[in-house]
mmCIF file of C-alpha atoms in Angstrom:
data_model
loop_
_atom_site.group_PDB
_atom_site.id
_atom_site.type_symbol
_atom_site.label_atom_id
_atom_site.label_comp_id
_atom_site.label_asym_id
_atom_site.label_seq_id
_atom_site.Cartn_x
_atom_site.Cartn_y
_atom_site.Cartn_z
ATOM 1 C CA THR K 4 15.417 7.748 -17.126
ATOM 2 C CA GLU K 5 16.339 4.678 -15.079
ATOM 3 C CA ALA K 6 14.091 2.515 -17.281
ATOM 4 C CA CYS K 7 15.806 3.866 -20.416
ATOM 5 C CA VAL K 8 19.286 3.099 -19.095
ATOM 6 C CA GLU K 9 18.199 -0.357 -17.945
ATOM 7 C CA ASP K 10 16.707 -1.155 -21.360
ATOM 8 C CA ILE K 11 19.915 -0.358 -23.261
ATOM 9 C CA ASN K 12 22.039 -2.340 -20.807
ATOM 10 C CA THR K 13 19.654 -5.298 -20.874
ATOM 11 C CA ALA K 14 19.497 -5.401 -24.672
ATOM 12 C CA ASP K 15 23.316 -5.525 -25.012
ATOM 13 C CA VAL K 16 23.077 -5.244 -28.804
ATOM 14 C CA GLY K 17 26.300 -3.429 -29.605
ATOM 15 C CA ASP K 18 29.660 -1.953 -28.667
ATOM 16 C CA TRP K 19 30.458 1.684 -27.911
ATOM 17 C CA VAL K 20 32.695 3.452 -30.438
ATOM 18 C CA ARG K 21 33.680 7.078 -30.940
ATOM 19 C CA LEU K 22 31.296 8.854 -33.276
ATOM 20 C CA GLU K 23 34.094 10.869 -34.902
ATOM 21 C CA ASP K 24 35.813 7.615 -35.984
ATOM 22 C CA VAL K 25 32.746 6.384 -37.880
ATOM 23 C CA LYS K 26 32.977 6.962 -41.634
ATOM 24 C CA GLU K 27 29.719 5.227 -42.577
ATOM 25 C CA LYS K 28 26.287 6.807 -42.356
ATOM 26 C CA THR K 29 24.799 6.577 -38.882
ATOM 27 C CA ILE K 30 21.128 6.294 -37.982
ATOM 28 C CA SER K 31 19.472 7.946 -35.013
ATOM 29 C CA SER K 32 17.379 6.350 -32.272
ATOM 30 C CA ARG K 33 14.688 7.161 -29.746
ATOM 31 C CA PHE K 34 13.034 5.831 -26.611
ATOM 32 C CA VAL K 35 9.542 4.418 -27.046
ATOM 33 C CA TYR K 36 7.282 4.355 -23.999
ATOM 34 C CA GLN K 37 4.398 1.911 -23.767
ATOM 35 C CA CYS K 38 1.751 0.766 -21.320
ATOM 36 C CA LYS K 39 0.200 -2.688 -21.552
ATOM 37 C CA LEU K 40 -2.893 -4.010 -19.805
ATOM 38 C CA ARG K 41 -2.263 -7.559 -18.657
ATOM 39 C CA ALA K 42 -4.874 -10.327 -18.338
ATOM 40 C CA ASN K 43 -4.966 -9.957 -14.544
ATOM 41 C CA GLY K 44 -5.865 -6.274 -14.865
ATOM 42 C CA ALA K 45 -2.393 -4.970 -13.994
ATOM 43 C CA VAL K 46 -0.911 -2.130 -16.037
ATOM 44 C CA GLU K 47 2.736 -2.551 -17.042
ATOM 45 C CA ALA K 48 4.735 0.474 -18.221
ATOM 46 C CA PHE K 49 8.078 0.043 -19.922
ATOM 47 C CA CYS K 50 10.590 1.720 -22.189
ATOM 48 C CA ARG K 51 12.241 0.473 -25.389
ATOM 49 C CA TRP K 52 15.374 1.908 -26.991
ATOM 50 C CA THR K 53 14.653 1.794 -30.711
ATOM 51 C CA PRO K 54 16.857 2.683 -33.702
ATOM 52 C CA ARG K 55 15.069 4.574 -36.466
ATOM 53 C CA GLY K 56 15.079 1.917 -39.164
ATOM 54 C CA TYR K 57 13.521 4.210 -41.752
ATOM 55 C CA GLU K 58 16.881 6.002 -41.924
ATOM 56 C CA GLU K 59 18.665 2.852 -43.086
ATOM 57 C CA GLU K 60 20.017 2.672 -46.626
ATOM 58 C CA PRO K 61 19.370 -0.498 -48.681
ATOM 59 C CA GLY K 62 22.568 -2.321 -49.547
ATOM 60 C CA GLU K 63 24.529 -0.403 -46.899
ATOM 61 C CA HIS K 64 22.623 -1.256 -43.740
ATOM 62 C CA TYR K 65 20.415 -4.126 -44.862
ATOM 63 C CA ASP K 66 19.682 -6.535 -47.700
ATOM 64 C CA PRO K 67 16.394 -5.392 -49.300
ATOM 65 C CA GLU K 68 15.607 -9.044 -50.066
ATOM 66 C CA LYS K 69 15.697 -9.936 -46.357
ATOM 67 C CA ILE K 70 13.235 -7.639 -44.612
ATOM 68 C CA PHE K 71 10.335 -10.066 -44.132
ATOM 69 C CA ALA K 72 8.644 -11.105 -40.890
ATOM 70 C CA GLY K 73 7.405 -14.582 -40.013
ATOM 71 C CA THR K 74 3.630 -14.127 -40.158
ATOM 72 C CA PRO K 75 1.469 -17.226 -40.845
ATOM 73 C CA GLN K 76 -1.649 -17.563 -42.926
ATOM 74 C CA LEU K 77 -4.893 -17.681 -40.955
ATOM 75 C CA TRP K 78 -5.530 -21.365 -41.753
ATOM 76 C CA ALA K 79 -2.376 -22.354 -39.854
ATOM 77 C CA LEU K 80 -3.704 -20.803 -36.648
ATOM 78 C CA ARG K 81 -7.069 -22.463 -37.253
ATOM 79 C CA LEU K 82 -5.271 -25.796 -37.619
ATOM 80 C CA ILE K 83 -3.780 -25.387 -34.148
ATOM 81 C CA LEU K 84 -7.188 -24.635 -32.624
ATOM 82 C CA VAL K 85 -9.170 -27.311 -34.469
ATOM 83 C CA THR K 86 -6.575 -30.020 -33.778
ATOM 84 C CA SER K 87 -6.573 -29.151 -30.088
ATOM 85 C CA LEU K 88 -10.376 -29.191 -29.877
ATOM 86 C CA VAL K 89 -10.836 -32.469 -31.760
ATOM 87 C CA GLN K 90 -8.038 -34.311 -29.954
ATOM 88 C CA LYS K 91 -8.731 -32.645 -26.580
ATOM 89 C CA ARG K 92 -5.264 -31.117 -26.369
ATOM 90 C CA ALA K 93 -4.132 -28.116 -24.404
ATOM 91 C CA THR K 94 -2.792 -25.126 -26.319
ATOM 92 C CA CYS K 95 -0.116 -22.749 -25.143
ATOM 93 C CA HIS K 96 1.505 -19.490 -26.182
ATOM 94 C CA PHE K 97 5.256 -18.874 -25.881
ATOM 95 C CA ASP K 98 6.273 -15.215 -25.936
ATOM 96 C CA PHE K 99 9.954 -14.349 -26.441
ATOM 97 C CA LYS K 100 11.215 -11.274 -24.599
ATOM 98 C CA ARG K 101 13.252 -8.854 -26.744
ATOM 99 C CA ALA K 102 13.607 -11.604 -29.326
ATOM 100 C CA PHE K 103 15.246 -9.447 -31.993
ATOM 101 C CA SER K 104 18.188 -8.565 -29.743
ATOM 102 C CA HIS K 105 19.145 -12.265 -29.668
ATOM 103 C CA ALA K 106 19.615 -12.423 -33.441
ATOM 104 C CA PRO K 107 23.028 -11.515 -34.929
ATOM 105 C CA ILE K 108 23.129 -8.724 -37.489
ATOM 106 C CA ASP K 109 24.996 -9.402 -40.739
ATOM 107 C CA MET K 110 25.716 -5.827 -41.853
ATOM 108 C CA THR K 111 27.423 -2.890 -40.137
ATOM 109 C CA VAL K 112 25.029 -0.405 -38.520
ATOM 110 C CA TYR K 113 26.034 2.527 -36.306
ATOM 111 C CA VAL K 114 23.358 4.115 -34.120
ATOM 112 C CA THR K 115 23.528 7.444 -32.296
ATOM 113 C CA MET K 116 21.799 7.989 -28.966
ATOM 114 C CA PRO K 117 18.512 9.901 -28.476
ATOM 115 C CA LYS K 118 18.554 13.613 -27.673
ATOM 116 C CA GLY K 119 19.124 14.164 -23.977
ATOM 117 C CA TYR K 120 20.888 10.831 -23.597
ATOM 118 C CA VAL K 121 24.256 11.327 -25.281
ATOM 119 C CA ILE K 122 27.091 9.104 -24.021
ATOM 120 C CA TYR K 123 30.701 10.331 -23.756
ATOM 121 C CA ASP K 124 33.911 8.442 -23.020
ATOM 122 C CA ASP K 125 36.474 9.452 -20.371
ATOM 123 C CA GLU K 126 38.146 11.839 -22.821
ATOM 124 C CA GLY K 127 34.908 13.623 -23.696
ATOM 125 C CA TYR K 128 34.313 12.070 -27.135
ATOM 126 C CA GLU K 129 30.702 11.347 -28.086
ATOM 127 C CA LEU K 130 29.945 7.630 -28.461
ATOM 128 C CA CYS K 131 27.566 5.670 -30.645
ATOM 129 C CA LEU K 132 26.684 1.989 -30.828
ATOM 130 C CA ARG K 133 28.067 -0.366 -33.450
ATOM 131 C CA LEU K 134 25.408 -3.077 -33.469
ATOM 132 C CA ARG K 135 26.335 -6.727 -32.967
ATOM 133 C CA LYS K 136 22.726 -7.871 -32.815
ATOM 134 C CA SER K 137 19.409 -6.862 -34.268
ATOM 135 C CA SER K 138 17.030 -4.487 -32.521
ATOM 136 C CA GLU K 139 13.411 -3.405 -32.659
ATOM 137 C CA GLY K 140 13.004 -0.761 -35.334
ATOM 138 C CA LEU K 141 15.505 -2.069 -37.889
ATOM 139 C CA LYS K 142 14.128 -3.266 -41.211
ATOM 140 C CA GLN K 143 16.078 -6.548 -41.136
ATOM 141 C CA SER K 144 15.497 -7.532 -37.491
ATOM 142 C CA ALA K 145 12.415 -9.712 -38.017
ATOM 143 C CA ALA K 146 14.104 -11.687 -40.803
ATOM 144 C CA ASN K 147 17.250 -12.173 -38.690
ATOM 145 C CA TRP K 148 15.159 -13.445 -35.773
ATOM 146 C CA THR K 149 13.176 -15.775 -38.051
ATOM 147 C CA LYS K 150 16.473 -17.310 -39.215
ATOM 148 C CA VAL K 151 17.647 -17.893 -35.623
ATOM 149 C CA LEU K 152 14.366 -19.462 -34.518
ATOM 150 C CA SER K 153 14.101 -21.625 -37.653
ATOM 151 C CA GLU K 154 17.611 -22.993 -37.122
ATOM 152 C CA PHE K 155 16.715 -23.869 -33.523
ATOM 153 C CA LEU K 156 13.514 -25.683 -34.510
ATOM 154 C CA LYS K 157 15.282 -27.674 -37.236
ATOM 155 C CA LYS K 158 18.051 -28.664 -34.842
ATOM 156 C CA ASP K 159 15.421 -29.709 -32.296
ATOM 157 C CA GLY K 160 13.883 -32.123 -34.812
ATOM 158 C CA PHE K 161 10.970 -30.102 -36.191
ATOM 159 C CA LYS K 162 9.909 -30.326 -39.836
ATOM 160 C CA GLN K 163 8.838 -27.167 -41.654
ATOM 161 C CA CYS K 164 5.653 -27.157 -43.701
ATOM 162 C CA VAL K 165 6.320 -26.557 -47.397
ATOM 163 C CA LYS K 166 3.024 -24.750 -47.949
ATOM 164 C CA GLU K 167 3.273 -22.561 -44.843
ATOM 165 C CA PRO K 168 6.858 -21.841 -43.608
ATOM 166 C CA CYS K 169 5.557 -20.613 -40.236
ATOM 167 C CA LEU K 170 4.005 -24.003 -39.468
ATOM 168 C CA TRP K 171 6.209 -26.695 -37.892
ATOM 169 C CA ARG K 172 5.561 -30.205 -36.614
ATOM 170 C CA TYR K 173 7.418 -32.654 -34.413
ATOM 171 C CA ARG K 174 6.750 -36.409 -34.273
ATOM 172 C CA LEU K 175 6.684 -37.870 -30.754
ATOM 173 C CA ASN K 176 7.743 -41.424 -29.917
ATOM 174 C CA ASP K 177 4.104 -42.584 -29.809
ATOM 175 C CA GLY K 178 3.524 -41.318 -33.355
ATOM 176 C CA LYS K 179 1.528 -38.248 -32.367
ATOM 177 C CA PHE K 180 2.512 -34.808 -33.616
ATOM 178 C CA VAL K 181 3.283 -31.508 -31.916
ATOM 179 C CA LEU K 182 2.174 -28.516 -33.992
ATOM 180 C CA VAL K 183 3.835 -25.103 -33.729
ATOM 181 C CA VAL K 184 2.890 -21.882 -35.496
ATOM 182 C CA VAL K 185 5.438 -19.056 -35.387
ATOM 183 C CA TYR K 186 4.095 -15.500 -35.436
ATOM 184 C CA VAL K 187 7.174 -13.218 -35.474
ATOM 185 C CA ASP K 188 8.380 -13.576 -31.852
ATOM 186 C CA ASP K 189 5.490 -15.699 -30.566
ATOM 187 C CA MET K 190 4.821 -19.442 -30.836
ATOM 188 C CA TYR K 191 1.382 -21.043 -30.651
ATOM 189 C CA ILE K 192 1.587 -24.726 -29.773
ATOM 190 C CA SER K 193 -0.687 -27.762 -29.764
ATOM 191 C CA CYS K 194 0.929 -30.650 -27.864
ATOM 192 C CA PRO K 195 -0.509 -33.922 -26.527
ATOM 193 C CA ASP K 196 2.369 -34.525 -24.078
ATOM 194 C CA ASP K 197 2.722 -32.129 -21.132
ATOM 195 C CA ALA K 198 6.076 -33.588 -20.028
ATOM 196 C CA TRP K 199 7.581 -33.106 -23.499
ATOM 197 C CA LEU K 200 6.184 -29.576 -23.671
ATOM 198 C CA LYS K 201 7.826 -28.656 -20.367
ATOM 199 C CA LYS K 202 11.231 -29.820 -21.624
ATOM 200 C CA PHE K 203 10.723 -28.017 -24.935
ATOM 201 C CA PHE K 204 9.958 -24.794 -23.053
ATOM 202 C CA GLU K 205 13.231 -25.167 -21.154
ATOM 203 C CA ARG K 206 15.136 -25.626 -24.419
ATOM 204 C CA THR K 207 13.667 -22.461 -25.906
ATOM 205 C CA GLN K 208 15.319 -20.442 -23.135
ATOM 206 C CA LYS K 209 18.640 -21.042 -24.887
ATOM 207 C CA VAL K 210 17.368 -19.045 -27.882
ATOM 208 C CA ALA K 211 15.921 -16.095 -25.939
ATOM 209 C CA PRO K 212 14.119 -15.535 -22.614
ATOM 210 C CA CYS K 213 10.609 -16.861 -23.041
ATOM 211 C CA LYS K 214 7.300 -16.796 -21.139
ATOM 212 C CA ASN K 215 4.567 -19.418 -21.296
ATOM 213 C CA LEU K 216 1.420 -17.300 -21.409
#
């Protein structure tokens, strides 16, 4: 229970409103429990509050033309690996934590709480969340996050590949290139300059909390 409460508070994706005041269709939600085995052998258990996106209505809750996720073609990932091997570069993997909850949502979505975890205000009225940001489970969340990350990379000086939109490159002062492949909320990077990479990692924290795996 504590993990569930902490997850909703950490996500901070919406504002509480009285359910009886909502005229639009609401969607329900649930808690998803997962266990992950880390590289060091440790087992990490955590909880995710997740709206049921399959209850969303096209045109009311989301734009059916904007429900894509940023997934690259296989050759783009091979390019990262081959370039790093040939030029003796190090590769790294940036993983954004709860990336979707850092992307604004452009349509109104009201979400009710899971059974057993109903929230009431001081006057006893049941509350639901009016979302301000995207969340895992919604159809449009991946596309909203892709837009946020793409805007950051462009502002940072990266150029997007025309053939593969998930592939980005940045030209360093010495003429060498940094290559980045975006895979939804992960970035795979080939960089010849460790000092530049460290500063770039710090800049990504302004988009969403990020780990260098």
